[in-house]
């Protein structure tokens, strides 16, 4: 299997790691951050539905075996709302 491929923790879609948000629990500080550091990682599609599902089911906390703060989800929401593909606005 190609080592640069990862699976989304919400929809289980497999894609190249560059296509996903990477959430990392730093193995030294135990802080959960986005994109940086070494440690246990979880991958999420940059889509509102996958983030919503991860938050609702507390998937990140389970995968990372660590408490994930709401501020991290807020950060993900900010990221996904900046993405040019996320411009579908319901009337
Ligand atoms: Zn997904």
PDB file of N, CA and C in Angstrom, residues 7-14 19-21 23 43-60 73 76-77 80:
ATOM      1  N   UNK A   7      -6.769   7.772   5.636  1.00  0.00           N
ATOM      2  CA  UNK A   7      -8.207   7.581   5.641  1.00  0.00           C
ATOM      3  C   UNK A   7      -8.872   8.615   6.539  1.00  0.00           C
ATOM      4  N   UNK A   8      -9.943   9.200   6.042  1.00  0.00           N
ATOM      5  CA  UNK A   8     -10.703  10.173   6.834  1.00  0.00           C
ATOM      6  C   UNK A   8     -11.392   9.451   7.996  1.00  0.00           C
ATOM      7  N   UNK A   9     -11.321  10.055   9.182  1.00  0.00           N
ATOM      8  CA  UNK A   9     -11.923   9.399  10.348  1.00  0.00           C
ATOM      9  C   UNK A   9     -13.446   9.501  10.351  1.00  0.00           C
ATOM     10  N   UNK A  10     -14.001  10.357   9.502  1.00  0.00           N
ATOM     11  CA  UNK A  10     -15.462  10.482   9.452  1.00  0.00           C
ATOM     12  C   UNK A  10     -16.077   9.625   8.354  1.00  0.00           C
ATOM     13  N   UNK A  11     -15.700   9.880   7.102  1.00  0.00           N
ATOM     14  CA  UNK A  11     -16.358   9.183   5.994  1.00  0.00           C
ATOM     15  C   UNK A  11     -15.561   7.981   5.500  1.00  0.00           C
ATOM     16  N   UNK A  12     -14.332   7.814   6.002  1.00  0.00           N
ATOM     17  CA  UNK A  12     -13.475   6.674   5.669  1.00  0.00           C
ATOM     18  C   UNK A  12     -12.981   6.697   4.233  1.00  0.00           C
ATOM     19  N   UNK A  13     -13.080   7.862   3.605  1.00  0.00           N
ATOM     20  CA  UNK A  13     -12.534   8.014   2.272  1.00  0.00           C
ATOM     21  C   UNK A  13     -11.005   7.955   2.341  1.00  0.00           C
ATOM     22  N   UNK A  14     -10.397   7.284   1.380  1.00  0.00           N
ATOM     23  CA  UNK A  14      -8.936   7.204   1.324  1.00  0.00           C
ATOM     24  C   UNK A  14      -8.437   8.164   0.247  1.00  0.00           C
ATOM     25  N   UNK A  19      -4.454  15.942   0.917  1.00  0.00           N
ATOM     26  CA  UNK A  19      -5.842  16.364   0.728  1.00  0.00           C
ATOM     27  C   UNK A  19      -6.596  16.506   2.037  1.00  0.00           C
ATOM     28  N   UNK A  20      -5.991  16.077   3.118  1.00  0.00           N
ATOM     29  CA  UNK A  20      -6.701  16.065   4.389  1.00  0.00           C
ATOM     30  C   UNK A  20      -6.180  17.114   5.366  1.00  0.00           C
ATOM     31  N   UNK A  21      -7.036  17.461   6.309  1.00  0.00           N
ATOM     32  CA  UNK A  21      -6.554  18.152   7.504  1.00  0.00           C
ATOM     33  C   UNK A  21      -5.910  17.096   8.393  1.00  0.00           C
ATOM     34  N   UNK A  23      -4.745  16.316  12.133  1.00  0.00           N
ATOM     35  CA  UNK A  23      -4.830  16.719  13.523  1.00  0.00           C
ATOM     36  C   UNK A  23      -3.866  15.838  14.308  1.00  0.00           C
ATOM     37  N   UNK A  43      -6.885  12.100  10.438  1.00  0.00           N
ATOM     38  CA  UNK A  43      -7.067  12.811   9.180  1.00  0.00           C
ATOM     39  C   UNK A  43      -8.542  13.036   8.908  1.00  0.00           C
ATOM     40  N   UNK A  44      -8.825  14.239   8.401  1.00  0.00           N
ATOM     41  CA  UNK A  44     -10.201  14.624   8.108  1.00  0.00           C
ATOM     42  C   UNK A  44     -10.272  15.300   6.744  1.00  0.00           C
ATOM     43  N   UNK A  45     -11.314  15.000   5.973  1.00  0.00           N
ATOM     44  CA  UNK A  45     -11.532  15.725   4.726  1.00  0.00           C
ATOM     45  C   UNK A  45     -11.771  17.199   5.055  1.00  0.00           C
ATOM     46  N   UNK A  46     -11.324  18.098   4.191  1.00  0.00           N
ATOM     47  CA  UNK A  46     -11.645  19.508   4.402  1.00  0.00           C
ATOM     48  C   UNK A  46     -13.081  19.805   3.972  1.00  0.00           C
ATOM     49  N   UNK A  47     -14.017  19.140   4.600  1.00  0.00           N
ATOM     50  CA  UNK A  47     -15.419  19.362   4.262  1.00  0.00           C
ATOM     51  C   UNK A  47     -16.233  19.532   5.538  1.00  0.00           C
ATOM     52  N   UNK A  48     -17.252  20.378   5.443  1.00  0.00           N
ATOM     53  CA  UNK A  48     -18.073  20.677   6.611  1.00  0.00           C
ATOM     54  C   UNK A  48     -18.728  19.419   7.181  1.00  0.00           C
ATOM     55  N   UNK A  49     -19.184  18.537   6.295  1.00  0.00           N
ATOM     56  CA  UNK A  49     -19.902  17.359   6.790  1.00  0.00           C
ATOM     57  C   UNK A  49     -18.988  16.431   7.595  1.00  0.00           C
ATOM     58  N   UNK A  50     -17.753  16.282   7.167  1.00  0.00           N
ATOM     59  CA  UNK A  50     -16.835  15.401   7.898  1.00  0.00           C
ATOM     60  C   UNK A  50     -16.430  16.006   9.250  1.00  0.00           C
ATOM     61  N   UNK A  51     -16.247  17.314   9.277  1.00  0.00           N
ATOM     62  CA  UNK A  51     -15.900  17.959  10.540  1.00  0.00           C
ATOM     63  C   UNK A  51     -17.076  17.872  11.515  1.00  0.00           C
ATOM     64  N   UNK A  52     -18.270  18.112  10.980  1.00  0.00           N
ATOM     65  CA  UNK A  52     -19.471  18.052  11.804  1.00  0.00           C
ATOM     66  C   UNK A  52     -19.642  16.667  12.420  1.00  0.00           C
ATOM     67  N   UNK A  53     -19.446  15.664  11.580  1.00  0.00           N
ATOM     68  CA  UNK A  53     -19.599  14.290  12.051  1.00  0.00           C
ATOM     69  C   UNK A  53     -18.544  13.934  13.113  1.00  0.00           C
ATOM     70  N   UNK A  54     -17.321  14.373  12.873  1.00  0.00           N
ATOM     71  CA  UNK A  54     -16.247  14.099  13.827  1.00  0.00           C
ATOM     72  C   UNK A  54     -16.545  14.737  15.179  1.00  0.00           C
ATOM     73  N   UNK A  55     -17.076  15.959  15.132  1.00  0.00           N
ATOM     74  CA  UNK A  55     -17.391  16.676  16.362  1.00  0.00           C
ATOM     75  C   UNK A  55     -18.563  16.024  17.094  1.00  0.00           C
ATOM     76  N   UNK A  56     -19.597  15.699  16.338  1.00  0.00           N
ATOM     77  CA  UNK A  56     -20.793  15.133  16.944  1.00  0.00           C
ATOM     78  C   UNK A  56     -20.502  13.789  17.610  1.00  0.00           C
ATOM     79  N   UNK A  57     -19.696  12.983  16.952  1.00  0.00           N
ATOM     80  CA  UNK A  57     -19.405  11.654  17.484  1.00  0.00           C
ATOM     81  C   UNK A  57     -18.121  11.599  18.298  1.00  0.00           C
ATOM     82  N   UNK A  58     -17.531  12.767  18.484  1.00  0.00           N
ATOM     83  CA  UNK A  58     -16.319  12.861  19.294  1.00  0.00           C
ATOM     84  C   UNK A  58     -15.211  11.947  18.762  1.00  0.00           C
ATOM     85  N   UNK A  59     -15.146  11.841  17.448  1.00  0.00           N
ATOM     86  CA  UNK A  59     -14.214  10.911  16.815  1.00  0.00           C
ATOM     87  C   UNK A  59     -12.747  11.272  17.064  1.00  0.00           C
ATOM     88  N   UNK A  60     -12.467  12.568  16.978  1.00  0.00           N
ATOM     89  CA  UNK A  60     -11.068  12.972  17.150  1.00  0.00           C
ATOM     90  C   UNK A  60     -10.537  12.555  18.513  1.00  0.00           C
ATOM     91  N   UNK A  73     -11.987  22.443  16.961  1.00  0.00           N
ATOM     92  CA  UNK A  73     -13.040  22.333  15.948  1.00  0.00           C
ATOM     93  C   UNK A  73     -13.341  23.701  15.339  1.00  0.00           C
ATOM     94  N   UNK A  76     -10.857  24.259  12.760  1.00  0.00           N
ATOM     95  CA  UNK A  76     -11.172  23.493  11.556  1.00  0.00           C
ATOM     96  C   UNK A  76     -12.285  24.168  10.754  1.00  0.00           C
ATOM     97  N   UNK A  77     -13.282  24.677  11.483  1.00  0.00           N
ATOM     98  CA  UNK A  77     -14.388  25.369  10.811  1.00  0.00           C
ATOM     99  C   UNK A  77     -13.890  26.586  10.061  1.00  0.00           C
ATOM    100  N   UNK A  80     -12.120  25.441   6.896  1.00  0.00           N
ATOM    101  CA  UNK A  80     -12.972  24.926   5.829  1.00  0.00           C
ATOM    102  C   UNK A  80     -13.807  26.052   5.218  1.00  0.00           C
TER     103      UNK A  80
END
